Short mmCIF file of C-alpha atoms in Angstrom, two decimals:
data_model
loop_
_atom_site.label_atom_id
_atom_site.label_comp_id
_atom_site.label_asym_id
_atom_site.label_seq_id
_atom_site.Cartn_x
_atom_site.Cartn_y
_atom_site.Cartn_z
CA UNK O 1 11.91 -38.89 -30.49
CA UNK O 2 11.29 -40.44 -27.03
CA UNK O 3 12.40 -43.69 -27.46
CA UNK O 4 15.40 -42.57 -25.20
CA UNK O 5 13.50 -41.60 -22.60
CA UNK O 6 11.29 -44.75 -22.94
CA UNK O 7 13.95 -47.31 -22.61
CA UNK O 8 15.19 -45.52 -19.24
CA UNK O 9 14.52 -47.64 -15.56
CA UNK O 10 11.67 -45.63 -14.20
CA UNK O 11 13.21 -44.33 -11.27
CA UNK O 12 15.45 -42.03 -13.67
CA UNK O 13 12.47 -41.35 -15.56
CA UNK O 14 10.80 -40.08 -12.60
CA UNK O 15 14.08 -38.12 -11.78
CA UNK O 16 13.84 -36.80 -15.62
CA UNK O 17 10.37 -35.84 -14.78
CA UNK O 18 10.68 -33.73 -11.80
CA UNK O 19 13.50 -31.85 -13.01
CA UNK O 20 11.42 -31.21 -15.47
CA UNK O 21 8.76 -29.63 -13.12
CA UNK O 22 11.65 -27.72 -11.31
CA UNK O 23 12.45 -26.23 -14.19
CA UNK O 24 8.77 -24.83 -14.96
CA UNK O 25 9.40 -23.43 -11.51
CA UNK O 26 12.77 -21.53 -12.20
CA UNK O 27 11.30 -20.49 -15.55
CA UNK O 28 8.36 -18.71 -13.22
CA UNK O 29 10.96 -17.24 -10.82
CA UNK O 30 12.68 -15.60 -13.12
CA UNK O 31 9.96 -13.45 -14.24
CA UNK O 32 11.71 -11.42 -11.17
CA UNK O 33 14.15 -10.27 -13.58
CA UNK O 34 11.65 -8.40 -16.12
CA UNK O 35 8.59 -7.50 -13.60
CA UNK O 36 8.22 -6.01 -10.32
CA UNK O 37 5.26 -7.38 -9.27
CA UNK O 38 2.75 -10.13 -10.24
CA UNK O 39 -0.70 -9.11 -11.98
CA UNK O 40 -3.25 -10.16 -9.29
CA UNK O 41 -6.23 -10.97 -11.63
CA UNK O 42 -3.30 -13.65 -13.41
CA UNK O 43 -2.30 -15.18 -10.88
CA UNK O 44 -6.03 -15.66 -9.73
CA UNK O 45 -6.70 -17.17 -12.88
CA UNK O 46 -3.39 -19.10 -12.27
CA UNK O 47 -4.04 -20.36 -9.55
CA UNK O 48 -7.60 -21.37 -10.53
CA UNK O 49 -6.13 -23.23 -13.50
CA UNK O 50 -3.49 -25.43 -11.06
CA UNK O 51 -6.30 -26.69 -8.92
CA UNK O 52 -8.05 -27.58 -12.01
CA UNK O 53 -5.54 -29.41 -13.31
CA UNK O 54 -4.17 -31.27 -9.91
CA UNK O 55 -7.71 -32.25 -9.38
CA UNK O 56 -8.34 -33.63 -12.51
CA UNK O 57 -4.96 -35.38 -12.09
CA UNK O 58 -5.33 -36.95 -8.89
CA UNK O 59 -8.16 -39.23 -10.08
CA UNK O 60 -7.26 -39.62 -13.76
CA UNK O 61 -3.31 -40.10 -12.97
CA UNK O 62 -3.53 -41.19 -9.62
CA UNK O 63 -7.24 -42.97 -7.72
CA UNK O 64 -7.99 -44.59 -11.10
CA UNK O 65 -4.79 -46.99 -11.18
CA UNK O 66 -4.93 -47.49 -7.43
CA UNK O 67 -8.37 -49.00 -7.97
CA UNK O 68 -7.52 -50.96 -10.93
CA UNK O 69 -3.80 -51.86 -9.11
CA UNK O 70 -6.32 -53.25 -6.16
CA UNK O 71 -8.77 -55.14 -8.56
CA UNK O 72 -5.89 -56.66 -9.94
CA UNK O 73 -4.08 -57.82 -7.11
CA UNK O 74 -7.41 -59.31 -5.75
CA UNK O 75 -9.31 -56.97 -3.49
CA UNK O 76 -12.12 -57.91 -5.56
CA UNK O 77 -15.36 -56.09 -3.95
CA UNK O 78 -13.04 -54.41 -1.96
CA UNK O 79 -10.66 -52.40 -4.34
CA UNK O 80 -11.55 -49.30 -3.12
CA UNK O 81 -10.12 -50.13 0.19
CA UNK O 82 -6.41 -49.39 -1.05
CA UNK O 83 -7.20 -45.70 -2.61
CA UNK O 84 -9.64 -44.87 0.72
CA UNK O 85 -7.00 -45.20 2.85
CA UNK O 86 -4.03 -44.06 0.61
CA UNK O 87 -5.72 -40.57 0.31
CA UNK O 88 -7.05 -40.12 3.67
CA UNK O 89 -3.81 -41.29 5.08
CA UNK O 90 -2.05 -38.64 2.46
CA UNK O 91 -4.39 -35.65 2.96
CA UNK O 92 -3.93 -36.11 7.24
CA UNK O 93 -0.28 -36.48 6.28
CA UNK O 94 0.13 -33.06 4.74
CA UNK O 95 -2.14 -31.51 7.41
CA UNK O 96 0.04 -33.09 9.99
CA UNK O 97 2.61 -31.69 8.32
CA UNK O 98 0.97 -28.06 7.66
CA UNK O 99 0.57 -27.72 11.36
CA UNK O 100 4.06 -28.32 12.42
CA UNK O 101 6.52 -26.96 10.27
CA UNK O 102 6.02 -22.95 10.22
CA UNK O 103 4.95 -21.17 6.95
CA UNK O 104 3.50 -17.81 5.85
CA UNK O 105 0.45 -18.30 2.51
CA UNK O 106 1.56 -16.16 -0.10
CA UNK O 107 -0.30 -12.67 0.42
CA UNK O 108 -0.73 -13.12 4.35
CA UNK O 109 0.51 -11.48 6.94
CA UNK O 110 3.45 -12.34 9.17
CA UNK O 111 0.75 -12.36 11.84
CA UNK O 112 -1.12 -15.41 9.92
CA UNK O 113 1.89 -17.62 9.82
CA UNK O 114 0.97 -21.12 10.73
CA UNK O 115 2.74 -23.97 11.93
CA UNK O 116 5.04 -23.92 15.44
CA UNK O 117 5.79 -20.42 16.68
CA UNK O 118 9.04 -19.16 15.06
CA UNK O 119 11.38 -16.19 14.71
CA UNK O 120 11.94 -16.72 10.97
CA UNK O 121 11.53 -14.26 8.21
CA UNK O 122 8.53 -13.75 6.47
CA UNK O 123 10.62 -14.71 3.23
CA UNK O 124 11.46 -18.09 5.07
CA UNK O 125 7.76 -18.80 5.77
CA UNK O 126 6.99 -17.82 2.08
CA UNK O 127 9.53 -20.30 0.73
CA UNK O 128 8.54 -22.91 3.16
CA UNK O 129 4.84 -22.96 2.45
CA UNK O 130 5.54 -23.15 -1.30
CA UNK O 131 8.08 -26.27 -0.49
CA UNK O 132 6.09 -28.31 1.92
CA UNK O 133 3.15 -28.25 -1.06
CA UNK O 134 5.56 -29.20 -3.93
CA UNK O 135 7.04 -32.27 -1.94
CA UNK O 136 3.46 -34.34 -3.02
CA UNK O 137 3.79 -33.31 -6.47
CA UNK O 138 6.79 -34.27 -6.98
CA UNK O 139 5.80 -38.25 -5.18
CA UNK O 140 2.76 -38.48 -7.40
CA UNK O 141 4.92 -37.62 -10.68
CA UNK O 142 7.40 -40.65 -9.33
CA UNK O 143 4.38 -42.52 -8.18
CA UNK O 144 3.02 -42.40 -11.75
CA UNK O 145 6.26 -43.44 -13.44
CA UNK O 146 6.04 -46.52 -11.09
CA UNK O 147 3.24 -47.90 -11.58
CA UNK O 148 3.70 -47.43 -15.32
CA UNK O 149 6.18 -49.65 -14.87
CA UNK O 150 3.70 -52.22 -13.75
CA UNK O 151 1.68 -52.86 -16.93
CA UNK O 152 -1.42 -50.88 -16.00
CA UNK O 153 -3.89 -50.46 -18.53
CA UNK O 154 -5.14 -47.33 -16.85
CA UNK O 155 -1.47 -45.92 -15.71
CA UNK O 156 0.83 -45.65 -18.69
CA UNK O 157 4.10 -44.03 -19.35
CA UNK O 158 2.16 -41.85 -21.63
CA UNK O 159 -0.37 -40.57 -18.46
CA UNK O 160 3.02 -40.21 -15.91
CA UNK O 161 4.58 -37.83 -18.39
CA UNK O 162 1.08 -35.91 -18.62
CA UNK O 163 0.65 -35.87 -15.00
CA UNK O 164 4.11 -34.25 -15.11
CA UNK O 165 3.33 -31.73 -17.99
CA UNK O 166 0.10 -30.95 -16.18
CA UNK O 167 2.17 -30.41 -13.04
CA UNK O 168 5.12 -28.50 -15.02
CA UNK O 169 2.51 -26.04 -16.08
CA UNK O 170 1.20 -25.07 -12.88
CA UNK O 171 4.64 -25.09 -11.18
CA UNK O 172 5.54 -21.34 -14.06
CA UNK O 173 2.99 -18.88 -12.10
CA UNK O 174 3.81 -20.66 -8.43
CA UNK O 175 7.62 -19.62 -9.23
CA UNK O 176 6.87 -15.74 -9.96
CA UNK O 177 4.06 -15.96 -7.27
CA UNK O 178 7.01 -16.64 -4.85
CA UNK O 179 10.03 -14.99 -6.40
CA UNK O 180 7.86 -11.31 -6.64
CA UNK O 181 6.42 -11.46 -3.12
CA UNK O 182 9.54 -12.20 -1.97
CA UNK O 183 11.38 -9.43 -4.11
CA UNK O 184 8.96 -7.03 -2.77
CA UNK O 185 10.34 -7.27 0.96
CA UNK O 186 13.00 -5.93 0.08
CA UNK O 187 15.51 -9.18 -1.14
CA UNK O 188 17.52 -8.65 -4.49
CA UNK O 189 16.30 -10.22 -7.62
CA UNK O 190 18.82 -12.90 -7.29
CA UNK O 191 17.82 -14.00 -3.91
CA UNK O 192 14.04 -14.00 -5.10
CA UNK O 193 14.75 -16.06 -7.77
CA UNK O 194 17.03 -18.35 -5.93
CA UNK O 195 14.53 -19.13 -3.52
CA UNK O 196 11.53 -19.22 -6.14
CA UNK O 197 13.51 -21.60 -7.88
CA UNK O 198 14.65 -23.66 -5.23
CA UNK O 199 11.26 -24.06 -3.42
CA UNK O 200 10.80 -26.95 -6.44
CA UNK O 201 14.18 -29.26 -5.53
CA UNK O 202 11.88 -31.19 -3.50
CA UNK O 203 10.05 -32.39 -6.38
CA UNK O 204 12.93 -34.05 -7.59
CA UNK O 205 13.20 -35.67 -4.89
CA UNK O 206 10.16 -36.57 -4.39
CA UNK O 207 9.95 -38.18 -7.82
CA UNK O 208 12.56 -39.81 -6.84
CA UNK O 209 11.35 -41.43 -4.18
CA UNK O 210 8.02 -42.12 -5.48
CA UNK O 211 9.27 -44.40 -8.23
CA UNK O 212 11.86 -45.97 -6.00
CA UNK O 213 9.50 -47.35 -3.21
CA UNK O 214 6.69 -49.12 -5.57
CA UNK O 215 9.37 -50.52 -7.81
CA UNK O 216 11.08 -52.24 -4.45
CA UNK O 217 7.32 -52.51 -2.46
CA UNK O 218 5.02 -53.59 -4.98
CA UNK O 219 2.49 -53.97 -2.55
CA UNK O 220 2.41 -50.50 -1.58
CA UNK O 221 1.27 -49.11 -5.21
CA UNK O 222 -2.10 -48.73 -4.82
CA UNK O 223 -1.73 -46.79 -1.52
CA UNK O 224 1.25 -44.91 -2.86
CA UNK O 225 -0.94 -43.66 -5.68
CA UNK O 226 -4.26 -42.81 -3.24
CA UNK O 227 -1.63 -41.03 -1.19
CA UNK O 228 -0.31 -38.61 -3.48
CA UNK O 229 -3.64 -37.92 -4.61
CA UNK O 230 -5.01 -37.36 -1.32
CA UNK O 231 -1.88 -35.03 -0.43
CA UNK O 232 -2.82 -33.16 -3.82
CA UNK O 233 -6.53 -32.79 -2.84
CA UNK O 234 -5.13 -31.25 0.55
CA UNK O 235 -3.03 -28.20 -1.36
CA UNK O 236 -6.15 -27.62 -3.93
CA UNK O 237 -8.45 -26.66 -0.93
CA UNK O 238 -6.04 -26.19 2.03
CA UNK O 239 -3.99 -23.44 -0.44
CA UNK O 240 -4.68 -23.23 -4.33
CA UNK O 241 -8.43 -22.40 -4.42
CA UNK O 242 -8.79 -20.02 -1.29
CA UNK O 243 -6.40 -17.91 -2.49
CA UNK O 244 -7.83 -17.81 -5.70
CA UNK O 245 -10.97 -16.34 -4.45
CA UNK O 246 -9.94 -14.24 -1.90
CA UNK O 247 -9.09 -10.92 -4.10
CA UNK O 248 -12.29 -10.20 -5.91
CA UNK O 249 -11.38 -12.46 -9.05
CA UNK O 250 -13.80 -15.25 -8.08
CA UNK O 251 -15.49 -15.57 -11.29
CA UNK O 252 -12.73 -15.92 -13.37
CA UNK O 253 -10.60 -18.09 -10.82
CA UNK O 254 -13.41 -20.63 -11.39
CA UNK O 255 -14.01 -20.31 -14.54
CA UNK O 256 -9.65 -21.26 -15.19
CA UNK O 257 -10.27 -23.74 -12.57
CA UNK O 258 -12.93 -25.43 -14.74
CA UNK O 259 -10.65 -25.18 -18.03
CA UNK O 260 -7.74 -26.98 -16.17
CA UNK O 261 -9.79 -29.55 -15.12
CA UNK O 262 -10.84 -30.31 -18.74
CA UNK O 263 -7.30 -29.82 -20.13
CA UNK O 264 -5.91 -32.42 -18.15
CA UNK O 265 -8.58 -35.06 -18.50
CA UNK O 266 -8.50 -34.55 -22.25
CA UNK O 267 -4.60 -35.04 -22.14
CA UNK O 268 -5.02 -37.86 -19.32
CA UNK O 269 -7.60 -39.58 -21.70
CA UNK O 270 -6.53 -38.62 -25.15
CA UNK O 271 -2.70 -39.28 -24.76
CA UNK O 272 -3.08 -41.69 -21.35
#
């Protein structure tokens, strides 16, 4: 049923695959349409459940190859060189990025906004914090689909398209967690969705981009990977996890947290 898909160059692959996640995210942000308001203790649990599974997919989809990329290309004793640098260098990257471009955390006040002092909206800053975090989801997915292309036992066509599942599935409750907050200051349903939806275009392009540069840098693959990883990492504690425990639904935030984790290792192992 996929041999379509399979015989595709990986950079449209990629592309395939983060339209894919977009969609997940429009899917989400049209929830607007039926509901009023998100259920707290859900998206808690939500939100629990997308760390899980980003974490679990940084190493299994993501450090793993970069070390075996490394050993492969010769680092010998030094293979985790590569993937120590790649995520360091990714998680500073987003940080760097966190502090300059404005943007409001979904359930903060306009007063917590961080990033460069601006006049925007506090629907701007919304959309903008949810966009700046889905840019290194969307470069791991075309990351992935890269280095699949490279033969790795350990990163396989089969792993990229559970890495983007994996993603897919945590991109539905960031869409509504958007699209509601968003509705509730006042915007029409329409706009909401619009910019729930469109807080996820960046993953296509950053799938796009991800597969492009390691199919015309080779060299960069291992670092590409670490980076996306360490850029995932970065979200998980910087956004996904705090806000999971910050409205009296620890228990159960963790608890979904621990369950996405295993979900995506089982589907990184049993499918990858």
């Amino acid at each position: 049923m996929l041999d379509w898909f399979i015989d595709l160059n990986p950079i449209v692959q990629a592309t395939f695959a983060g339209i894919f996640c977009w969609a997940f995210t429009a899917l989400g942000a049209s929830l607007v349409f039926l509901f009023n308001e998100v259920n707290q203790k859900l998206l808690d649990a939500m939100n629990g459940f997308a760390a899980g599974v980003m974490i679990a997919a940084s190493f299994w989809s993501l450090l793993a190859p970069a070390i075996e990329h490394a050993e492969a290309a010769g680092y010998g004793h030094w293979s985790f060189i590569p993937a120590v640098v790649g995520f360091l260098v990714g998680g500073i990257f987003l940080r760097v990025i966190d502090a300059i471009i404005p943007h409001l955390h979904i359930g903060d006040d306009r007063t917590n906004a961080e990033g460069v002092d601006t006049n925007l909206s506090s629907t701007t800053l919304l959309f903008l914090a949810v966009t700046i975090h889905n840019f290194p989801e969307g470069l791991s997915v075309g990351v992935a689909f890269g280095a699949a292309a490279m033969g790795l036992e350990s990163a396989t066509l089969a792993s990229a398209i559970v890495l983007s599942l994996g993603i897919a599935l945590q991109n539905f409750p960031e869409g509504s967690a958007l699209s509601m907050p968003i509705r509730a200051q006042g915007a029409s349903k329409g706009r909401a969705f619009n910019l729930g939806q469109a807080s996820a275009l960046v993953e296509i392009i950053g799938a796009f981009l991800g597969a492009w540069l390691v199919s015309q840098v080779t060299i960069i693959l291992p670092y590409a990977l670490a980076f996306a990883a360490g850029a995932m990492i970065f979200v998980c504690i910087e956004e996904l996890i705090p806000e999971s425990q910050n409205n009296g639904n620890s228990d159960l935030a963790t608890l979904a947290l621990l369950f996405g984790f295993a979900l995506m290792m089982t589907l990184d192992v049993a499918l990858g």
